[in-house]
Tab-separated table of C-alpha atoms in Angstrom:
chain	number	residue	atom	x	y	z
A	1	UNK	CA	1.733	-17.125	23.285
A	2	UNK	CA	-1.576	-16.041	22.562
A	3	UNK	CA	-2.940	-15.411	18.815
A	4	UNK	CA	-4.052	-11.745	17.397
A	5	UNK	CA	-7.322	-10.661	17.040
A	6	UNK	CA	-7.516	-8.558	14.127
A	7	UNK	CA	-9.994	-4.949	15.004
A	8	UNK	CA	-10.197	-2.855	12.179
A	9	UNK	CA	-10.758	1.113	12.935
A	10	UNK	CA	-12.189	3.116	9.962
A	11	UNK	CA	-11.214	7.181	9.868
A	12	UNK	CA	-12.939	9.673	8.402
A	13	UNK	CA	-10.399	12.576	7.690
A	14	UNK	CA	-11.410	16.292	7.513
A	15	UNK	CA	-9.562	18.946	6.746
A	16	UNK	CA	-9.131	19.819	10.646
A	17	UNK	CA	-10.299	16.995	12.589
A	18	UNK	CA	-11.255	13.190	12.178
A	19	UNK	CA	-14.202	11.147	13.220
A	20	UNK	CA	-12.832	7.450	14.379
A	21	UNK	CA	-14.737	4.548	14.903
A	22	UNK	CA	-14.102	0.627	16.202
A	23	UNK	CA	-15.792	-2.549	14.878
A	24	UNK	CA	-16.447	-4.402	17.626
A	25	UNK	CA	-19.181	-5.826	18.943
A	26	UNK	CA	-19.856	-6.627	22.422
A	27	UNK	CA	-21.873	-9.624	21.974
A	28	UNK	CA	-18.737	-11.325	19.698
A	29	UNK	CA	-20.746	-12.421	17.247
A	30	UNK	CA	-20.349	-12.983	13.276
A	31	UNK	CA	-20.604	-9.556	11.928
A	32	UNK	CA	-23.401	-9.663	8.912
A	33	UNK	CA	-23.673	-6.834	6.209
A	34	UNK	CA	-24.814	-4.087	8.791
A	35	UNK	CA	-25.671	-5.313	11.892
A	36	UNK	CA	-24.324	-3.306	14.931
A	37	UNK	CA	-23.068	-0.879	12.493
A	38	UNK	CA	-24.482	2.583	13.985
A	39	UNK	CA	-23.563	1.344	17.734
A	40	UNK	CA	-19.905	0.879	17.082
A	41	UNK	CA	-17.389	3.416	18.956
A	42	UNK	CA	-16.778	6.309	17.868
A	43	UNK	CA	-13.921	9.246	18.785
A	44	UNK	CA	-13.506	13.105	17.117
A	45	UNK	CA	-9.908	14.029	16.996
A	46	UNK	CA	-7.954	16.720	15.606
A	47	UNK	CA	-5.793	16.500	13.023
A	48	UNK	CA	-2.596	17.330	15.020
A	49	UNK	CA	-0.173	15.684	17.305
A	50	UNK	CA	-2.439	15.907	20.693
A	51	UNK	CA	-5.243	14.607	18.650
A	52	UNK	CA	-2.846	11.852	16.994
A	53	UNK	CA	-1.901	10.815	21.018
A	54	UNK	CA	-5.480	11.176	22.361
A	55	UNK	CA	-6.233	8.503	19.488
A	56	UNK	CA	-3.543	6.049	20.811
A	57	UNK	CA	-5.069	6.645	23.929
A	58	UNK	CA	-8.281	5.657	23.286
A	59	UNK	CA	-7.463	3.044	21.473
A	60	UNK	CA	-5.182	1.274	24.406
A	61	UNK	CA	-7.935	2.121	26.373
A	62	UNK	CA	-10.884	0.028	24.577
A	63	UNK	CA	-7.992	-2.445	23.451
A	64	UNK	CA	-8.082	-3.977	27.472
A	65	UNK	CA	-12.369	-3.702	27.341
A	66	UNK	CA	-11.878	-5.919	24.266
A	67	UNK	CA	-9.065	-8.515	25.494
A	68	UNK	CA	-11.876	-9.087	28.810
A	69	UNK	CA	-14.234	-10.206	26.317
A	70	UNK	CA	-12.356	-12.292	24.101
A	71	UNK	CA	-13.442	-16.276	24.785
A	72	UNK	CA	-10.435	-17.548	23.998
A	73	UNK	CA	-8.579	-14.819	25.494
A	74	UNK	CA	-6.371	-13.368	22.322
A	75	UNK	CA	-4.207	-10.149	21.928
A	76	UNK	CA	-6.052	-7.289	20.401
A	77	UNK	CA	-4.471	-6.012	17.149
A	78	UNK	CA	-5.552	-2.994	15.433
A	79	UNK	CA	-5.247	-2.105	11.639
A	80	UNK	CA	-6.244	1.850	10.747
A	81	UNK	CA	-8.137	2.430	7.356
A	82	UNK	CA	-9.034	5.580	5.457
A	83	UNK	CA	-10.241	6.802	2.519
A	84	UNK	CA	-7.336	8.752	0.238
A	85	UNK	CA	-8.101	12.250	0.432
A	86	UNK	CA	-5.074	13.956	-0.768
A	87	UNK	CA	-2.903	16.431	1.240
A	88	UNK	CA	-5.146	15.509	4.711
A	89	UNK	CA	-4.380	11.899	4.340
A	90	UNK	CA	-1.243	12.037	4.121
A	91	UNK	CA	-0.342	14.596	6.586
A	92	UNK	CA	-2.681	12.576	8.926
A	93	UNK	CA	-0.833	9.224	7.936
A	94	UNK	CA	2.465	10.729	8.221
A	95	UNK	CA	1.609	12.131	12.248
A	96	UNK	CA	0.303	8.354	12.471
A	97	UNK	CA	3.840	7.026	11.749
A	98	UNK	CA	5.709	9.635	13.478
A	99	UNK	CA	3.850	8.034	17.127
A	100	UNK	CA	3.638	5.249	16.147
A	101	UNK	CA	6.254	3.464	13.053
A	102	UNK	CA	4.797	-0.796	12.977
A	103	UNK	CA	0.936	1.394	12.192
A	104	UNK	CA	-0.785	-0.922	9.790
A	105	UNK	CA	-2.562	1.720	7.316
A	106	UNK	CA	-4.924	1.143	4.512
A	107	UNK	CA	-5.481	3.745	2.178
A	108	UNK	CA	-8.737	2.878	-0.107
A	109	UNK	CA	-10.014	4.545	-3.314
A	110	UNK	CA	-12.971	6.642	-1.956
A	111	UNK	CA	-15.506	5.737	-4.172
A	112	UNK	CA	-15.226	2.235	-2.600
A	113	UNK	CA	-17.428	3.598	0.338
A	114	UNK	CA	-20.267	4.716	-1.704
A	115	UNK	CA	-20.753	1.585	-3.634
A	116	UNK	CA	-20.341	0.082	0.215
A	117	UNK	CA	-23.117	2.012	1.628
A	118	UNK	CA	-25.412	1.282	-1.567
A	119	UNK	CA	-24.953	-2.423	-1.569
A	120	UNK	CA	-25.825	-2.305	2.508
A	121	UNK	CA	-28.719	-0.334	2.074
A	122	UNK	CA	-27.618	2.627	3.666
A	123	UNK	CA	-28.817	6.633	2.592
A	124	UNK	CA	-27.753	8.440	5.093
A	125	UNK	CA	-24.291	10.503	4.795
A	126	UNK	CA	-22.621	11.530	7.886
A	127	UNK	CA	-18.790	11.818	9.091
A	128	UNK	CA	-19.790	9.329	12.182
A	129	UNK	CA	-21.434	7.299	9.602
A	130	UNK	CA	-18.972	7.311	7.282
A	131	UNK	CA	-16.207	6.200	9.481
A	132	UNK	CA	-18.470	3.269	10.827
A	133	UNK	CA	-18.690	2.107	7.314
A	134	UNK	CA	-15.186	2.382	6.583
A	135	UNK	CA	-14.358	0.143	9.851
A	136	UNK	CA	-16.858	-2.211	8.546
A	137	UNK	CA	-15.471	-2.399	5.355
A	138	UNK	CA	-12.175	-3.150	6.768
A	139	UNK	CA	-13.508	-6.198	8.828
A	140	UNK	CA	-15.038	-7.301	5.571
A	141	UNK	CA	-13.005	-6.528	3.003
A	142	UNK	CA	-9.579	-6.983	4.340
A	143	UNK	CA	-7.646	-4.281	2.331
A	144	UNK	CA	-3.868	-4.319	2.034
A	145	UNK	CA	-1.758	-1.907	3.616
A	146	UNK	CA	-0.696	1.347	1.469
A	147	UNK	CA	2.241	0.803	-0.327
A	148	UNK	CA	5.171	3.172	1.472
A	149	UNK	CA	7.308	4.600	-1.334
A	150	UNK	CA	10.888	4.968	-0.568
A	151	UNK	CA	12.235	8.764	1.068
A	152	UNK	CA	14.402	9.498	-2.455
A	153	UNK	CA	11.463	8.237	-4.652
A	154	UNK	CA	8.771	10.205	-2.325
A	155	UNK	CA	11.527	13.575	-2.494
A	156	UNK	CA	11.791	13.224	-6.215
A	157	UNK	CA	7.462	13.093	-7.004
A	158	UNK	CA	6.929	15.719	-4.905
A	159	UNK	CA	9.387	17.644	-7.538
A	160	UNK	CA	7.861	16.375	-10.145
A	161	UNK	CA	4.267	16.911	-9.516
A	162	UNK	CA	4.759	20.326	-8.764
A	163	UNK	CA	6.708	20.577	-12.070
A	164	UNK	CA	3.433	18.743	-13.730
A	165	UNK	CA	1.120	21.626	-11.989
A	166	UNK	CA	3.255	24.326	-13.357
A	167	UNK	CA	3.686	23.101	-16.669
A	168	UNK	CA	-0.730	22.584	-16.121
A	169	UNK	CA	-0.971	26.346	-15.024
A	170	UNK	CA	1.324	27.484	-17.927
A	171	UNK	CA	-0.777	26.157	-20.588
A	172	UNK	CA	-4.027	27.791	-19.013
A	173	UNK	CA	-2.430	30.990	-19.267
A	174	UNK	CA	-1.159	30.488	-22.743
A	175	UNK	CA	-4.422	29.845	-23.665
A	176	UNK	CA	-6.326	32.429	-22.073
A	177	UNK	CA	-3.736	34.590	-23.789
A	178	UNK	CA	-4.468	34.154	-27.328
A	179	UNK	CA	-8.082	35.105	-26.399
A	180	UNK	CA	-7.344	38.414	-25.027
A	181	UNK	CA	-7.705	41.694	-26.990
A	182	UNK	CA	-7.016	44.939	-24.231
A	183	UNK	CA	-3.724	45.656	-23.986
A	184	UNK	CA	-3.924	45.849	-19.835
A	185	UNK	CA	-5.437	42.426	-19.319
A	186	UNK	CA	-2.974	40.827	-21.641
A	187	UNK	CA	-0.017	42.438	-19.971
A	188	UNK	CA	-1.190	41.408	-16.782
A	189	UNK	CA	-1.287	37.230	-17.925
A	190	UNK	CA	2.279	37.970	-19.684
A	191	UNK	CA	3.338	38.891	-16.184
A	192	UNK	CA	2.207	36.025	-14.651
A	193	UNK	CA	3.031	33.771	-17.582
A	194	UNK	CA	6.863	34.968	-16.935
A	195	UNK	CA	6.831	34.406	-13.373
A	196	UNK	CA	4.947	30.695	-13.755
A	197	UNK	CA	7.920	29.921	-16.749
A	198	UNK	CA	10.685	31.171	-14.214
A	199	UNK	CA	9.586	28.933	-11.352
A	200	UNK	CA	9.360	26.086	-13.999
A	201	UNK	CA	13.082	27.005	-15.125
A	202	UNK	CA	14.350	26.622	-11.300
A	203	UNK	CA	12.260	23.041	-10.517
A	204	UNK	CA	14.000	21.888	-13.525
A	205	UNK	CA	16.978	22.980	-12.053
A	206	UNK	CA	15.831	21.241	-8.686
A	207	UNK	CA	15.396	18.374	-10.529
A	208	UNK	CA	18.384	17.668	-12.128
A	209	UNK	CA	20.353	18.834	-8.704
A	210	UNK	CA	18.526	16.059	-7.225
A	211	UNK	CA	18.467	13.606	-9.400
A	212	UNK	CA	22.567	13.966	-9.595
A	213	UNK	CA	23.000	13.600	-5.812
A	214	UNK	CA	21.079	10.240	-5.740
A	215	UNK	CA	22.991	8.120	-7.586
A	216	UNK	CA	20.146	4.940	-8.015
A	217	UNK	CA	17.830	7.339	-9.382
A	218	UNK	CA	19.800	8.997	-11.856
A	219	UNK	CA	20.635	5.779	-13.338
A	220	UNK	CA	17.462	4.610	-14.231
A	221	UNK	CA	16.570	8.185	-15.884
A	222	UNK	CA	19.305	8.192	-17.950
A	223	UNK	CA	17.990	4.237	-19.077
A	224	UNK	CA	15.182	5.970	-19.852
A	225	UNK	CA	16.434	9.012	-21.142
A	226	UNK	CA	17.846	6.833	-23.965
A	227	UNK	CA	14.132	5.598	-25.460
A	228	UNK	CA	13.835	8.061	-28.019
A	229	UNK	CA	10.550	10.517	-27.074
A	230	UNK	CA	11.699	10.542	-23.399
A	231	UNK	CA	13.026	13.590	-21.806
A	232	UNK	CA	14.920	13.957	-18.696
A	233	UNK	CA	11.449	15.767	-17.032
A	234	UNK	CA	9.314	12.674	-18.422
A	235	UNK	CA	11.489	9.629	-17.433
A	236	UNK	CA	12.001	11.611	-13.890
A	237	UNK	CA	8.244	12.028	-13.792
A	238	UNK	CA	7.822	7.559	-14.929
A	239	UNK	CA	9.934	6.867	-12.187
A	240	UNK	CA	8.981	9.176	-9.174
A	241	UNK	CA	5.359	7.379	-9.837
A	242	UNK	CA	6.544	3.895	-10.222
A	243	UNK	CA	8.903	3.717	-7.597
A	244	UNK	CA	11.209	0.608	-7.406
A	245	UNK	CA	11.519	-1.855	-10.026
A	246	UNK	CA	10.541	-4.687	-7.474
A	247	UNK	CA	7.270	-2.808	-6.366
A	248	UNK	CA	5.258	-4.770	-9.168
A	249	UNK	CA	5.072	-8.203	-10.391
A	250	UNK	CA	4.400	-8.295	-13.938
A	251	UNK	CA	4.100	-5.578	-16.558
A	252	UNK	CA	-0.154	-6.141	-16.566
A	253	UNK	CA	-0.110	-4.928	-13.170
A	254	UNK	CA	2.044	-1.783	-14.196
A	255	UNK	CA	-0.202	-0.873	-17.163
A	256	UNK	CA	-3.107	-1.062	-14.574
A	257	UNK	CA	-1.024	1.349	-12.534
A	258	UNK	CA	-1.240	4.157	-15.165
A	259	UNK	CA	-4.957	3.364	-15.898
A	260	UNK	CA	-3.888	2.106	-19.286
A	261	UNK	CA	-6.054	-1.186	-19.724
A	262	UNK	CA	-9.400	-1.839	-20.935
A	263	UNK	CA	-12.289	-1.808	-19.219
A	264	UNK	CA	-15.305	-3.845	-20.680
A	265	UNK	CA	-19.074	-3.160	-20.357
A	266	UNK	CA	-21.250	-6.504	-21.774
A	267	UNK	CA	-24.365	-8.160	-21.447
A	268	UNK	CA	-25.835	-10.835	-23.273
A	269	UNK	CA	-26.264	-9.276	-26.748
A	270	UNK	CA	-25.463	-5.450	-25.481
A	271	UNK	CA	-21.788	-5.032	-26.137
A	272	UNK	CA	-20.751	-0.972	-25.631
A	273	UNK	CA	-17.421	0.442	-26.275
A	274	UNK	CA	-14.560	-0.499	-24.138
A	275	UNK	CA	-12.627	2.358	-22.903
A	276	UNK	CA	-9.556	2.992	-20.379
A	277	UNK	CA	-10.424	2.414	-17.225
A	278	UNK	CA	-7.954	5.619	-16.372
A	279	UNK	CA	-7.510	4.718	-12.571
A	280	UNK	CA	-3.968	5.342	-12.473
A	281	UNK	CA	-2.137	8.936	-11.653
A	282	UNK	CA	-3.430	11.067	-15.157
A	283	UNK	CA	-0.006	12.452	-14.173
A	284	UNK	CA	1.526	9.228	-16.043
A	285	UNK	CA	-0.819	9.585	-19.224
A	286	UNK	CA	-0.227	12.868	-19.634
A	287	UNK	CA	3.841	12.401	-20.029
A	288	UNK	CA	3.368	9.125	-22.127
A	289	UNK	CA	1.149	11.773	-24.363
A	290	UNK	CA	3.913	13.870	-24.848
A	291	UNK	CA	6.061	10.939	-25.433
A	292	UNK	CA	4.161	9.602	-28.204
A	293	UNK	CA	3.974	13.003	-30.129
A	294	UNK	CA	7.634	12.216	-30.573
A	295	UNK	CA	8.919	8.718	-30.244
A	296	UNK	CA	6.032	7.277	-32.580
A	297	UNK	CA	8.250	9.384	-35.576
A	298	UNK	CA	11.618	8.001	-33.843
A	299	UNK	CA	10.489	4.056	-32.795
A	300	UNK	CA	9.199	1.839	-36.244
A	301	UNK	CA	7.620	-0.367	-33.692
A	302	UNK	CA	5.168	2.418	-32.666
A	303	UNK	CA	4.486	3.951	-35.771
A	304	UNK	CA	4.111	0.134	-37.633
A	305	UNK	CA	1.291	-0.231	-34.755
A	306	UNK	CA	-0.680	2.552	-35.251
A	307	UNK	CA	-0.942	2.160	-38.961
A	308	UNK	CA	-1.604	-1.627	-38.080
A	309	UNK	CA	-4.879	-0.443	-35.925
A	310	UNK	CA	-6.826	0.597	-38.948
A	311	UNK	CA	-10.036	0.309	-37.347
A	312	UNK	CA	-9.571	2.726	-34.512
A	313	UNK	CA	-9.743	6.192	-33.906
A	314	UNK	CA	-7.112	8.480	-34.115
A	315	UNK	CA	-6.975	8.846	-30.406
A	316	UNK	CA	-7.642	5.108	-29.517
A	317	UNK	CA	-4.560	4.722	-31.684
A	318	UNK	CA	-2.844	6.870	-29.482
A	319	UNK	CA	-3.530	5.153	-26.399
A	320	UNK	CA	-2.642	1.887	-27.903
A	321	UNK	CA	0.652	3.413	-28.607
A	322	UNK	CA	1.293	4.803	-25.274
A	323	UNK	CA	0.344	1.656	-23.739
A	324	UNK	CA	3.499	-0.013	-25.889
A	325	UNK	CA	5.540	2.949	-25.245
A	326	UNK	CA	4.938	2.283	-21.180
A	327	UNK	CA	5.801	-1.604	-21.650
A	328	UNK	CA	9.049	-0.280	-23.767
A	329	UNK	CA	10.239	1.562	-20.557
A	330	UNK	CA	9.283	-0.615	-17.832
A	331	UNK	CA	11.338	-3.001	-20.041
A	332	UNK	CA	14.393	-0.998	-20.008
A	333	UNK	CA	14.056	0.275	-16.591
A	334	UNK	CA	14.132	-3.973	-15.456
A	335	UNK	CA	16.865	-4.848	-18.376
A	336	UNK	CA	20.757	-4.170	-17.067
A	337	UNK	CA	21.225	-1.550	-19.678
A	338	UNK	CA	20.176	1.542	-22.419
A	339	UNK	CA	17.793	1.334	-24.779
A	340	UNK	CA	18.810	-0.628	-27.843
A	341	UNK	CA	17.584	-1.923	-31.159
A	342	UNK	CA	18.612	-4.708	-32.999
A	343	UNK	CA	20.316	-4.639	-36.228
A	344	UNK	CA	20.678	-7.115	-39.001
A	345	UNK	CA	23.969	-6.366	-40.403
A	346	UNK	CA	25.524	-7.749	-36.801
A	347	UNK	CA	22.708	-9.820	-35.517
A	348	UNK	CA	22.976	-7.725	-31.994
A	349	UNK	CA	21.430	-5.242	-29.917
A	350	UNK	CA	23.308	-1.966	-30.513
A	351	UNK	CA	22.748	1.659	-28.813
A	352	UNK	CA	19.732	3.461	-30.750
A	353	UNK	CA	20.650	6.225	-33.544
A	354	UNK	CA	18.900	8.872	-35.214
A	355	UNK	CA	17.114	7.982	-38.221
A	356	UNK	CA	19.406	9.939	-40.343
A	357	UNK	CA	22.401	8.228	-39.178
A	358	UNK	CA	20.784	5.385	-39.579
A	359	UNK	CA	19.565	5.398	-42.445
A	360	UNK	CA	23.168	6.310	-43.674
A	361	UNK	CA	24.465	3.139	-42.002
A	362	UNK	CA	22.277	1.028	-44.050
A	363	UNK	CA	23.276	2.795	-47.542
A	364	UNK	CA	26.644	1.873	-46.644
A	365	UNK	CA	26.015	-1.449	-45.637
A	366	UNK	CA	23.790	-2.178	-48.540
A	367	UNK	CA	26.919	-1.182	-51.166
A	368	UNK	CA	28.535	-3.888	-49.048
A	369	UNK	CA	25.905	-6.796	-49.870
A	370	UNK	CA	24.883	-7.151	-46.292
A	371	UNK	CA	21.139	-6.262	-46.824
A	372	UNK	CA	18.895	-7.902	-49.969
A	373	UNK	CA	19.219	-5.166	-52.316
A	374	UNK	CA	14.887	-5.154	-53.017
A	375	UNK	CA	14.252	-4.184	-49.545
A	376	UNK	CA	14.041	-0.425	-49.278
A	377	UNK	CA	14.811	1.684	-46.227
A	378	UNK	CA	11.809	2.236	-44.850
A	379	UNK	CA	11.365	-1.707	-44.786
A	380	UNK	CA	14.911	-2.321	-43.243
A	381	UNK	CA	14.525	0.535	-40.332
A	382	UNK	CA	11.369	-0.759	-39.499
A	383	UNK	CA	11.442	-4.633	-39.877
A	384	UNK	CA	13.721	-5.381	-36.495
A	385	UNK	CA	13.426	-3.922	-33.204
A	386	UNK	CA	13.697	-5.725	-29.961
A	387	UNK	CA	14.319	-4.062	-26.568
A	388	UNK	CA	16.663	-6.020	-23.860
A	389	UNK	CA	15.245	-9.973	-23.838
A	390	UNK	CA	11.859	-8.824	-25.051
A	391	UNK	CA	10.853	-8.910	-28.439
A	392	UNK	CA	8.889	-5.239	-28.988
A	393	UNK	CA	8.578	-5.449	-32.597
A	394	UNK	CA	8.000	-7.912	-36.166
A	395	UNK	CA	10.995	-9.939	-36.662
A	396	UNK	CA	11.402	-12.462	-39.545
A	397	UNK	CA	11.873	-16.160	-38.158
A	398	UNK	CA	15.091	-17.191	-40.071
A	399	UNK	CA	16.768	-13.700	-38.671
A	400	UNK	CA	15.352	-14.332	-35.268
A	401	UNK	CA	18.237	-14.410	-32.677
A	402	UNK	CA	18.525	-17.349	-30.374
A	403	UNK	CA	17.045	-16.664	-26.781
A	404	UNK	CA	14.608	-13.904	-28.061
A	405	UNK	CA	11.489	-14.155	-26.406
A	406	UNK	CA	8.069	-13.481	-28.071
A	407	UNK	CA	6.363	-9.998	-28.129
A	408	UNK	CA	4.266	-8.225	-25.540
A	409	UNK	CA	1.421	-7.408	-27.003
């Protein structure tokens, strides 16, 4: 049986056609930074099903020029990458699967290319050039193939990005609003404040229709549903951007997702501020915003944090909250049940309640000699929280359950 030979083919997508181009050289040697690069193949298609088939074409058609000049003969495999450009990416990359299913597709953050041209000392910007580069950077590079979310998780971001746009073009309206004197102008933004508020009424509807007839996914949004601070719209939103549980490895990697983790700039004795590197969906940071505005009030773990991060500003505090409020979902979303807190009086996790009942709990639990009667409330509701096996919050040692693990931090 004879062994692959990898060819990587970069595309270039336009709005209405693509520029396609092969690395291969005919001389088979060692590629080295740029070398060849402007003589490799190149094909325009359109961006439609003809185009989609003349690219198969010409790629079965070079495939048997290649396997002639392969010493040892090997079977010619090819691996597609582009640069993610929104809707034409993914309508291309959807026609690529629809001729062909086994496609191996790598979609690459497009400011990779730039910093690819500059480092190979190239200044000139052209589709054909572009596309040449991006094959290049595939033989180099070796990116991994785009991550294909599942048809209910794809169905249900779709929803709720539209719902994020609406909610987007709401507030612009609002605010134009409040800045408008004439009578005629401002009855012309009511109107279309109405109509943008009705269309967010029926998604919402939408939503929850959907949500109810896929079982899976309404599951894990009412586990998060139960974090105080998350809605049915936000936890829906967490989830349609996450995807499956198993898709990461480790809760570092799903901070890094949302573009919630540092990002350092030092040298020597030149130290400048570190700052989110914000590389994730903003869609994600803008519902764990929201979150915070409420569950920092309704979780002691939050609110004990921020006051703990005296040297920050208020909005770095912020961040540092969300960033614990994301590693308190993804840890309910993994655990086997609702979001619970753990108690003192039974040494268990029980179901969350509002502070007033709790707070009412502990009055009656104090008469009872269960607490130390010097500890006020405020100390008692905010001294033990844990969430599933992970420990989210301070928790004396002698009142430590067995098996708890230590905190993320």
């Amino acid at each position: 049986m004879l062994s692959e030979h990898i060819i990587w083919v970069g595309l270039d997508v336009g709005k209405r056609d693509t520029v396609c181009a092969i690395d291969w050289l005919d001389d088979n040697q060692e590629l080295n930074r740029n070398k060849g690069l402007t003589s490799l193949a190149v094909k325009h298609i359109t961006n439609t099903r003809e185009g989609v088939k003349d690219f198969f074409t010409w790629l079965k058609a070079n495939q048997k020029h290649i396997e002639e000049r392969l010493h040892p003969q090997r079977k010619v495999v090819y691996r597609l990458v582009m640069e993610s450009t929104g809707c034409y990416s993914y309508r291309l990359i959807k026609q690529l699967k629809a001729a062909k299913p086994d496609s191996y597709i790598a979609l690459i953050n497009p400011a990779k290319v730039p910093a690819f041209k500059k480092f190979n000392d190239i200044e000139s910007k052209t589709d054909k050039l572009d596309a040449q580069c991006l094959a290049r950077l595939g033989t180099t590079q070796k990116p991994d193939a785009m991550y294909e979310m599942p048809a209910d998780y794809a169905g249900l971001k779709r929803l709720t990005r539209m719902n994020a746009s609406l909610t987007k073009i709401s507030t612009i309206l609002k605010n134009q609003l409040t800045n408008l004197d004439d009578p005629g102008e401002r009855q012309i933004f009511q109107n279309l404040l109405k109509s943008v508020e009705e269309q967010l009424d029926g998604l919402v509807v939408k939503i929850r229709e959907y949500l109810r007839s896929h079982a899976a996914l309404q599951e894990r949004v009412t586990k998060l549903d139960s974090i105080p601070g998350i809605g049915m719209i936000i936890a829906a939103t967490l989830i349609a951007e996450y995807g499956p549980e198993d898709r990461f490895q480790n809760i570092r990697q799903v901070v890094s997702f949302a573009g919630m983790n540092p990002k350092n700039k030092c040298s020597g004795t030149s130290v400048k501020s570190t700052r989110l590197s914000k590389q994730g969906a903003p869609v994600i940071r803008q519902m764990l915003y929201m979150a915070t505005l409420t569950a920092q009030a309704r979780i002691p773990i939050l609110d004990a944090l921020s006051k703990r991060l005296t040297n920050l500003t208020p909005m770095q505090k912020r961040c540092a909250v969300m960033r614990k409020l994301l590693m308190i979902c993804w840890s309910v979303l993994c655990g086997t049940e609702n979001y619970k807190e753990y108690q003192p009086s039974s040494k268990k996790l029980v179901p969350y309640e509002a502070p007033a009942t709790t707070k009412r709990r502990i009055k009656r639990e104090r008469k009872k000699g269960v607490f130390h009667p010097k500890m006020t409330l405020i100390e008692l509701t905010k001294a033990y929280h844990l969430q599933d096996s992970f420990r989210v919050g301070p928790l004396p040692r002698a009142t430590r359950p067995a098996g708890a693990c230590r905190g993320l931090s």
